[in-house]
CSV table of C-alpha atoms in Angstrom, one decimal:
chain,number,residue,atom,x,y,z
A,269,MET,CA,74.4,129.9,64.0
A,270,ILE,CA,74.2,130.5,60.2
A,271,PHE,CA,74.1,134.0,58.7
A,272,TYR,CA,73.1,135.0,55.2
A,273,ALA,CA,75.2,137.4,53.1
A,274,LYS,CA,74.7,137.2,49.3
A,275,GLU,CA,77.6,139.7,48.7
A,276,CYS,CA,80.1,137.5,50.6
A,277,THR,CA,82.2,135.5,48.1
A,278,SER,CA,85.4,133.4,48.0
A,279,GLY,CA,87.3,136.6,47.2
A,280,HIS,CA,86.8,138.0,50.7
A,281,ASP,CA,89.1,137.4,53.7
A,282,LEU,CA,87.2,139.9,55.8
A,283,TYR,CA,83.5,140.7,55.7
A,284,THR,CA,81.1,143.0,57.5
A,285,LEU,CA,77.6,141.7,58.2
A,286,SER,CA,74.6,143.8,57.3
A,287,GLU,CA,73.0,145.8,60.0
A,288,THR,CA,70.2,143.3,60.4
A,289,GLU,CA,72.4,140.3,60.6
A,290,SER,CA,74.9,142.2,62.9
A,291,LYS,CA,72.1,143.0,65.3
A,292,HIS,CA,70.9,139.4,65.3
A,293,CYS,CA,74.5,138.1,65.8
A,294,VAL,CA,75.6,140.5,68.5
A,295,ARG,CA,72.4,141.8,70.3
A,296,VAL,CA,70.2,138.7,70.0
A,297,LEU,CA,72.6,135.8,70.1
A,298,ARG,CA,75.2,137.8,72.2
A,299,ASN,CA,78.2,136.7,70.1
A,300,LYS,CA,81.4,138.5,70.8
A,301,ILE,CA,85.0,139.0,69.6
A,302,GLY,CA,86.6,135.6,69.1
A,303,ASP,CA,83.4,133.6,68.6
A,304,GLU,CA,82.9,131.5,65.5
A,305,ILE,CA,80.0,131.8,63.1
A,306,GLU,CA,79.0,130.5,59.7
A,307,ILE,CA,78.0,132.6,56.7
A,308,ILE,CA,76.3,131.3,53.5
A,309,ASN,CA,75.7,133.4,50.4
A,310,GLY,CA,73.0,131.3,48.7
A,311,LEU,CA,75.3,130.5,45.8
A,312,GLY,CA,76.8,127.3,47.3
A,313,GLU,CA,79.6,128.9,49.3
A,314,GLN,CA,80.0,128.5,53.0
A,315,PHE,CA,82.3,130.4,55.2
A,316,ILE,CA,83.6,129.6,58.7
A,317,CYS,CA,84.4,132.9,60.4
A,318,LYS,CA,85.7,134.4,63.5
A,319,ILE,CA,84.3,137.7,64.9
A,320,ILE,CA,86.9,140.5,65.1
A,321,ASP,CA,84.6,143.4,65.7
A,322,ASP,CA,81.3,142.8,67.6
A,323,HIS,CA,79.6,146.1,66.8
A,324,HIS,CA,75.9,145.5,66.7
A,325,LYS,CA,75.4,147.5,63.5
A,326,ARG,CA,78.6,146.4,61.6
A,327,CYS,CA,79.9,143.1,62.9
A,328,GLU,CA,83.1,142.3,61.2
A,329,VAL,CA,84.5,138.8,60.7
A,330,GLN,CA,87.6,137.1,59.5
A,331,ILE,CA,87.0,134.2,57.2
A,332,VAL,CA,89.1,131.2,58.3
A,333,LYS,CA,87.7,128.5,56.1
A,334,LYS,CA,85.9,128.5,52.7
A,335,ILE,CA,83.8,125.6,51.5
A,336,VAL,CA,82.1,125.2,48.1
A,337,HIS,CA,79.0,123.0,47.8
A,338,SER,CA,78.3,121.8,44.3
A,339,HIS,CA,74.8,122.2,42.8
A,340,SER,CA,72.8,119.2,41.6
A,341,GLU,CA,72.5,119.1,37.8
A,342,GLN,CA,68.8,118.3,38.2
A,343,MET,CA,66.5,121.1,39.0
A,344,LEU,CA,63.5,120.6,41.3
A,345,HIS,CA,61.2,123.1,39.6
A,346,ILE,CA,57.6,123.9,40.6
A,347,ALA,CA,55.4,126.2,38.5
A,348,MET,CA,52.3,127.2,40.4
A,349,ALA,CA,49.5,129.7,40.3
A,350,ILE,CA,49.7,132.3,43.1
A,351,PRO,CA,47.3,131.2,45.9
A,352,LYS,CA,44.7,133.7,46.8
A,353,SER,CA,46.1,134.0,50.3
A,354,SER,CA,49.7,135.3,50.6
A,355,ASP,CA,50.1,133.3,53.8
A,356,ARG,CA,49.6,130.1,51.8
A,357,LEU,CA,52.3,131.0,49.3
A,358,GLU,CA,54.7,131.9,52.1
A,359,TRP,CA,54.0,128.6,53.9
A,360,PHE,CA,54.6,126.6,50.8
A,361,MET,CA,57.9,128.3,50.0
A,362,GLU,CA,59.2,127.9,53.6
A,363,LYS,CA,58.4,124.2,53.6
A,364,ALA,CA,59.5,123.6,50.0
A,365,THR,CA,62.9,125.3,50.7
A,366,GLU,CA,63.4,123.0,53.6
A,367,VAL,CA,62.6,119.9,51.5
A,368,GLY,CA,64.7,120.9,48.5
A,369,ILE,CA,63.0,123.1,45.9
A,370,ASN,CA,65.5,124.8,43.5
A,371,LYS,CA,63.1,127.0,41.5
A,372,LEU,CA,59.6,128.4,41.8
A,373,SER,CA,57.9,129.9,38.8
A,374,LEU,CA,54.6,131.7,39.4
A,375,ILE,CA,52.1,131.5,36.6
A,376,ASN,CA,48.9,133.5,35.8
A,377,CYS,CA,46.2,131.1,34.8
A,378,GLU,CA,42.6,131.6,33.4
A,379,HIS,CA,41.1,130.9,36.9
A,380,SER,CA,43.8,132.7,38.9
A,381,GLU,CA,42.3,134.9,41.7
A,382,ARG,CA,45.6,136.6,42.5
A,383,LYS,CA,48.3,137.7,40.2
A,384,SER,CA,50.9,139.4,42.4
A,385,PHE,CA,52.8,138.8,45.6
A,386,ASN,CA,55.2,140.5,48.0
A,387,GLU,CA,58.6,139.6,46.5
A,388,LYS,CA,60.7,141.0,49.4
A,389,ARG,CA,58.8,139.2,52.1
A,390,LEU,CA,58.8,135.9,50.2
A,391,GLU,CA,62.6,136.2,49.7
A,392,LYS,CA,63.0,136.9,53.4
A,393,ILE,CA,61.0,133.8,54.3
A,394,THR,CA,63.0,131.7,51.8
A,395,ILE,CA,66.3,132.9,53.2
A,396,SER,CA,65.2,132.1,56.7
A,397,ALA,CA,64.2,128.5,55.6
A,398,LEU,CA,67.5,128.2,53.8
A,399,LYS,CA,69.5,128.9,57.0
A,400,GLN,CA,67.2,126.7,59.1
A,401,SER,CA,67.6,123.7,56.8
A,402,LYS,CA,71.3,124.2,56.3
A,403,ARG,CA,71.1,124.3,52.6
A,404,PHE,CA,73.6,126.3,50.6
A,405,HIS,CA,71.8,127.3,47.3
A,406,LEU,CA,69.0,129.8,47.6
A,407,PRO,CA,66.0,128.8,45.4
A,408,ILE,CA,65.2,130.9,42.4
A,409,ILE,CA,61.8,132.7,42.5
A,410,GLU,CA,60.7,133.9,39.1
A,411,ALA,CA,58.3,136.8,38.6
A,412,PRO,CA,54.8,135.9,37.5
A,413,THR,CA,54.4,134.9,33.8
A,414,THR,CA,51.5,133.7,31.7
A,415,PHE,CA,50.7,130.1,31.4
A,416,GLU,CA,51.4,130.1,27.7
A,417,SER,CA,54.8,131.8,28.1
A,418,PHE,CA,55.8,129.2,30.7
A,419,LEU,CA,54.9,126.4,28.3
A,420,GLU,CA,57.0,128.0,25.5
A,421,LYS,CA,60.0,128.1,27.8
A,422,HIS,CA,59.4,124.7,29.4
A,423,PRO,CA,57.5,122.5,26.9
A,424,LYS,CA,57.8,119.2,28.8
A,425,GLY,CA,56.9,118.2,32.4
A,426,TYR,CA,54.1,117.2,34.7
A,427,ILE,CA,50.7,118.7,35.4
A,428,GLY,CA,48.5,118.2,38.4
A,429,HIS,CA,44.8,118.9,38.0
A,430,CYS,CA,41.4,117.7,39.2
A,431,LYS,CA,39.7,116.9,35.8
A,432,LEU,CA,39.0,113.3,34.7
A,433,ASP,CA,41.9,112.2,32.6
A,434,GLU,CA,44.4,109.5,32.1
A,435,LYS,CA,46.9,110.1,34.8
A,436,ILE,CA,50.1,108.4,36.2
A,437,ARG,CA,50.5,108.1,39.9
A,438,ALA,CA,53.0,110.5,41.5
A,439,ASN,CA,55.0,107.6,43.0
A,440,THR,CA,55.7,106.3,39.5
A,441,ILE,CA,57.5,109.4,38.3
A,442,LYS,CA,61.0,108.5,37.1
A,443,GLU,CA,62.4,111.8,35.8
A,444,VAL,CA,62.8,115.3,37.4
A,445,LEU,CA,60.9,117.8,35.2
A,446,PRO,CA,58.9,121.0,35.9
A,447,PHE,CA,55.7,120.4,37.7
A,448,LEU,CA,52.6,122.5,37.0
A,449,ILE,CA,50.2,123.2,39.8
A,450,GLY,CA,47.0,125.2,39.1
A,451,PRO,CA,44.9,127.8,41.1
A,452,GLU,CA,42.1,127.1,43.5
A,453,GLY,CA,39.7,126.9,40.6
A,454,ASP,CA,42.0,124.4,38.8
A,455,PHE,CA,43.4,124.7,35.3
A,456,SER,CA,40.9,125.3,32.5
A,457,ASN,CA,40.2,122.5,30.0
A,458,GLU,CA,42.1,124.6,27.4
A,459,GLU,CA,45.2,125.0,29.6
A,460,ILE,CA,45.3,121.2,30.3
A,461,ARG,CA,45.0,120.6,26.5
A,462,LEU,CA,47.8,123.0,25.7
A,463,ALA,CA,50.0,121.5,28.3
A,464,LYS,CA,49.4,117.9,27.2
A,465,ASP,CA,49.9,118.9,23.5
A,466,SER,CA,53.2,120.4,24.5
A,467,GLY,CA,54.5,117.3,26.3
A,468,TYR,CA,53.1,117.4,29.8
A,469,ILE,CA,51.9,114.3,31.6
A,470,SER,CA,48.9,114.4,33.9
A,471,VAL,CA,49.7,113.2,37.4
A,472,GLN,CA,47.5,112.1,40.3
A,473,LEU,CA,49.1,113.5,43.5
A,474,SER,CA,46.4,112.2,45.8
A,475,GLN,CA,43.0,110.5,46.0
A,476,ASN,CA,41.8,113.7,47.7
A,477,ARG,CA,41.3,117.2,46.4
A,478,LEU,CA,44.3,119.3,47.5
A,479,ARG,CA,44.8,123.1,48.0
A,480,THR,CA,47.2,124.7,45.6
A,481,GLU,CA,50.0,124.9,48.1
A,482,THR,CA,49.4,121.4,49.4
A,483,ALA,CA,49.5,119.9,45.9
A,484,ALA,CA,52.7,121.9,45.2
A,485,LEU,CA,54.4,120.7,48.3
A,486,SER,CA,53.3,117.1,47.5
A,487,ALA,CA,55.0,117.4,44.1
A,488,VAL,CA,58.2,118.7,45.8
A,489,PHE,CA,58.2,115.6,48.0
A,490,TYR,CA,57.8,113.2,45.1
A,491,LEU,CA,60.4,114.9,43.0
A,492,SER,CA,62.9,115.3,45.8
A,493,ASP,CA,63.1,111.5,46.1
A,494,LEU,CA,64.6,111.4,42.6
A,495,LEU,CA,67.4,113.8,43.4
């Protein structure tokens, strides 16, 4: 079983799990002294550990092996409007983490119906998906920003929208760049113009009209094939 501890680093020889992880390790999974577990810190470090104190609130382990997993130089980066249902955002981040997203930027658009989200809950779901998929780098989740501010920081990439436009097919993408996904009401004409003027390429993700979170996950799948 894999446990998450962002404070555990290669400088540790002993480590005490948080109360939540200790309870899960000892009470739920019934691990005891001498059992072996794995810890990841979301920064690319993996630790093979042996339990030396099976207290259900402060389980202590001895680190017997340290493994460093390098990060890909390419960043699978999705920038999307916050879906109006928090469940849809959480579903997306769970699945996208399993597939391989590295960074999620949340953007406020002209047609956005929701401009905030539960940061702690989304992080918890992302950590759970990280452990489930045996990945070692926790995806970055950026606080919401304006559409214009995002373009200033990331002037080149791809944009998925429903308007009539000259578009490339998603399966012809050759380079990993940020991918913009709009709200339920789509990007405005002005936002599409600003993005294209900046250096974004319009992409057709499907013949069908997709929900925000479905379009974003489709973009993750297409980009992940290039990593």
